[in-house]
XYZ file of N, CA and C in Angstrom:
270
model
N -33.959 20.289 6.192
C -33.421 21.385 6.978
C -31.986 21.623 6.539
N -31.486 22.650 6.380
C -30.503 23.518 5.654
C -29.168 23.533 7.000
N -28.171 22.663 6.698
C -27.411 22.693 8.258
C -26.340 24.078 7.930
N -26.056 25.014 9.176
C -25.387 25.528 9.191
C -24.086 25.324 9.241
N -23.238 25.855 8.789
C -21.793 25.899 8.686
C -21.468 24.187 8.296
N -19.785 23.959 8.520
C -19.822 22.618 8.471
C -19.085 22.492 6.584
N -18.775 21.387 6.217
C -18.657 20.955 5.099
C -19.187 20.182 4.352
N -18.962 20.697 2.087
C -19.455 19.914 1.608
C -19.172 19.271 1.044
N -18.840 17.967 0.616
C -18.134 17.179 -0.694
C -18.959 16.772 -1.742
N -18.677 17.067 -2.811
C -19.057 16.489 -4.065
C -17.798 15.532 -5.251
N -17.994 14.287 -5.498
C -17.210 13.428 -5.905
C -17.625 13.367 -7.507
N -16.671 13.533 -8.828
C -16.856 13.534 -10.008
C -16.491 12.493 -10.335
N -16.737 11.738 -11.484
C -15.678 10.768 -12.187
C -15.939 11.364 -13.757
N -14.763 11.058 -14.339
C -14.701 11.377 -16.173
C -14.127 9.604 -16.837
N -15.237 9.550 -16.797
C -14.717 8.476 -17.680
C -13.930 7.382 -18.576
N -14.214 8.470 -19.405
C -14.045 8.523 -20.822
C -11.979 9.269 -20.936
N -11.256 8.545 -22.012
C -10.330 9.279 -22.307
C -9.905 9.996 -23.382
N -10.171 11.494 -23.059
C -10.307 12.577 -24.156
C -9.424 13.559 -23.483
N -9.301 14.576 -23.930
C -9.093 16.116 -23.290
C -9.478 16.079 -22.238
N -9.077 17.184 -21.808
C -9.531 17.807 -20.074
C -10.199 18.859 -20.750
N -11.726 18.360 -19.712
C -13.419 19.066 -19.624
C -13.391 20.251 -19.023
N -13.979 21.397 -19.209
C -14.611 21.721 -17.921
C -16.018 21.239 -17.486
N -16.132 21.605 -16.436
C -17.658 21.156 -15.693
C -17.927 22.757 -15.234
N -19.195 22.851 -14.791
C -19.822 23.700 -13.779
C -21.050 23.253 -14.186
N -21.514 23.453 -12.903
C -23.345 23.692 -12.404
C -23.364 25.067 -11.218
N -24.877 24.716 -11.206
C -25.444 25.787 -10.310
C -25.566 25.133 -8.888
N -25.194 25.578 -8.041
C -25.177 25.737 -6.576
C -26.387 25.113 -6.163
N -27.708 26.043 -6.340
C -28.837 25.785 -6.180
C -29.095 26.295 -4.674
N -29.784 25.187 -3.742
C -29.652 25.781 -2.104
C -28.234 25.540 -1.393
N -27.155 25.439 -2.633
C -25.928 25.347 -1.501
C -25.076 26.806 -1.512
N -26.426 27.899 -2.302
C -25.411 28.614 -2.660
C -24.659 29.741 -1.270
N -23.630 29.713 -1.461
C -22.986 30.584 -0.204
C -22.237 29.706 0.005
N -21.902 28.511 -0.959
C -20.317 27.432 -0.561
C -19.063 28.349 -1.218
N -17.876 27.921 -0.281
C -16.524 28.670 -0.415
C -15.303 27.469 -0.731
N -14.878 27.439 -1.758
C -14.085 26.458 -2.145
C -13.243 26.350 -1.338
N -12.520 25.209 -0.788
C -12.005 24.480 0.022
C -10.761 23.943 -0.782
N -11.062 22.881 -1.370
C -10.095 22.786 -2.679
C -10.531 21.011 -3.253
N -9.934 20.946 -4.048
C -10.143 20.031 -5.034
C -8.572 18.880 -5.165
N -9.323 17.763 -5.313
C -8.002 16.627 -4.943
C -8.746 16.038 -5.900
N -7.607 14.938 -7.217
C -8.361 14.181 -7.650
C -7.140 13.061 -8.349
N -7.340 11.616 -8.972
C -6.478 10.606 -9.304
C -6.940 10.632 -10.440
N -6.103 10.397 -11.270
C -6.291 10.007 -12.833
C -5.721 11.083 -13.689
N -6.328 10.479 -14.505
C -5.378 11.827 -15.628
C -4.048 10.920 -16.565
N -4.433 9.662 -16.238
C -2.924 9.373 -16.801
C -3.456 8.220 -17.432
N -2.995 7.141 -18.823
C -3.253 6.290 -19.208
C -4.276 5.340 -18.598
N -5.214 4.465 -19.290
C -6.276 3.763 -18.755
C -5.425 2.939 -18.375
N -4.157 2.528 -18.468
C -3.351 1.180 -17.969
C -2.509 1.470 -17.349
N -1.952 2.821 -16.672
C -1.383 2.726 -15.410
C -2.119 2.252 -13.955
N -0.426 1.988 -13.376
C -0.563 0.983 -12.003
C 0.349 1.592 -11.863
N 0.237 1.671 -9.896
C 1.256 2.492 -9.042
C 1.771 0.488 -9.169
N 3.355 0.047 -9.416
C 4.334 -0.593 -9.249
C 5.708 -0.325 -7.860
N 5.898 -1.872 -7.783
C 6.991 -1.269 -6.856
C 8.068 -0.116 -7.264
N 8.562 -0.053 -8.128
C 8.782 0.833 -9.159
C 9.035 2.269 -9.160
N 7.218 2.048 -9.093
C 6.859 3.724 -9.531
C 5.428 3.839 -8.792
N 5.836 3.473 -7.071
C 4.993 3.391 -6.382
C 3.656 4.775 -6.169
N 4.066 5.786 -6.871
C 3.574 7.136 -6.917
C 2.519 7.975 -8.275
N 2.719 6.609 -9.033
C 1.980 7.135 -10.540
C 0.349 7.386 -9.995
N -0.254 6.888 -9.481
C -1.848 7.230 -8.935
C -2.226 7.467 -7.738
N -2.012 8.546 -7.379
C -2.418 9.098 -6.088
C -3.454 10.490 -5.997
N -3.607 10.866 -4.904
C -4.986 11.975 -5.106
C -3.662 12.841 -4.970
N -4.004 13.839 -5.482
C -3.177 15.114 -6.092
C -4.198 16.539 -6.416
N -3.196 17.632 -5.716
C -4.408 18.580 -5.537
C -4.166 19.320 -7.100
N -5.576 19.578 -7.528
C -6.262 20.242 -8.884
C -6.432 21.565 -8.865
N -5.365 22.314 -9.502
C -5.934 23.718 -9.202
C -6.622 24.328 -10.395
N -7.484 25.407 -10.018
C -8.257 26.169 -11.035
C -9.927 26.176 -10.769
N -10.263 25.449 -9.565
C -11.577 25.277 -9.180
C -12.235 26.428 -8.495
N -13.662 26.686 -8.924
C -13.844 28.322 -8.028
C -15.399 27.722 -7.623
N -15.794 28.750 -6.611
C -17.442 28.632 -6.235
C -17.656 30.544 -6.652
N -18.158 30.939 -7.132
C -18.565 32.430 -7.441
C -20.025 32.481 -7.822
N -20.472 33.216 -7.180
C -21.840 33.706 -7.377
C -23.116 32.722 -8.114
N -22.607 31.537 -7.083
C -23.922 30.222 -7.203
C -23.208 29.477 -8.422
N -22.302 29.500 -9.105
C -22.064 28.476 -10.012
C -20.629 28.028 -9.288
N -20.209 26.169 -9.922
C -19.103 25.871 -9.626
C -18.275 25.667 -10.763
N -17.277 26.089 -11.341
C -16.107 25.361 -11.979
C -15.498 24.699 -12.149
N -15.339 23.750 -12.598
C -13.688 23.366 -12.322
C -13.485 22.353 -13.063
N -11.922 22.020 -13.505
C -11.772 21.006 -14.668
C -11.120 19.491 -14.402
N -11.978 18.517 -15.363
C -11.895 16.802 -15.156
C -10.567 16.526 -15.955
N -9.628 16.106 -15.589
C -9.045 15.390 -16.342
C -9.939 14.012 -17.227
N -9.053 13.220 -18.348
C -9.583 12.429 -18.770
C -8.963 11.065 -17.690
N -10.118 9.958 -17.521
C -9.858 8.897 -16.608
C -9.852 9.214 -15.127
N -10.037 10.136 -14.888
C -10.137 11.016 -13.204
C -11.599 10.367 -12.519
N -10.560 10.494 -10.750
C -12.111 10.856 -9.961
C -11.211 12.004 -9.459
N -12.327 12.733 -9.251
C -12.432 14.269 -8.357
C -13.177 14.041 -7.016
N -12.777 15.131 -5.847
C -13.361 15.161 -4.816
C -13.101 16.739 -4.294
N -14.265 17.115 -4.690
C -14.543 19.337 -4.776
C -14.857 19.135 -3.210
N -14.212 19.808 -2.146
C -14.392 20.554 -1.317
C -15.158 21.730 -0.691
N -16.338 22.245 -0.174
C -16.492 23.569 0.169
C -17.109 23.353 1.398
N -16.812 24.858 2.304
C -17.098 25.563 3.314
C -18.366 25.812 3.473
N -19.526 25.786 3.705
C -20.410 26.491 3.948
C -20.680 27.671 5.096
N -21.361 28.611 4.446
C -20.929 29.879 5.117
C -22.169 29.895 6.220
């Protein structure tokens, strides 16, 4: 059963350290989600550590450039990232 309204999360990880990806897929039965927004950690050397230091090097940090449009999603992985995509359901 298909719940009305309410929110959805979908969680990425990239692996691998290369370039920044894009991703998209198709919606499927979620289609009519409204991006919310996108938060994600990584992006920075496989051997950083938040230190007393530099207590701030890995934290979730919002990702812009993510869209939901007409049943497909967008949006881009850094390399070493997790992601956490946001949407509304209408």
């Amino acid at each position: 059963q298909k719940e009305e309204g309410g929110e959805r999360t979908v969680s990425v990880a990239k692996t691998i350290e290369a370039e920044e990806e894009p991703l998209a897929w198709a919606l499927g039965e979620f289609e009519g989600l409204e991006q919310i927004g996108q938060r994600g950690v990584g992006g920075v050397s496989e051997d950083a550590r938040n230190t007393y230091e530099h207590p701030d090097q890995i934290l979730p940090r919002p990702c812009p450039g993510t869209k939901a449009d007409g049943g497909m999603v967008e949006a881009s992985l850094k390399p070493l990232s997790w992601n956490m995509l946001r949407f509304s359901v209408k």
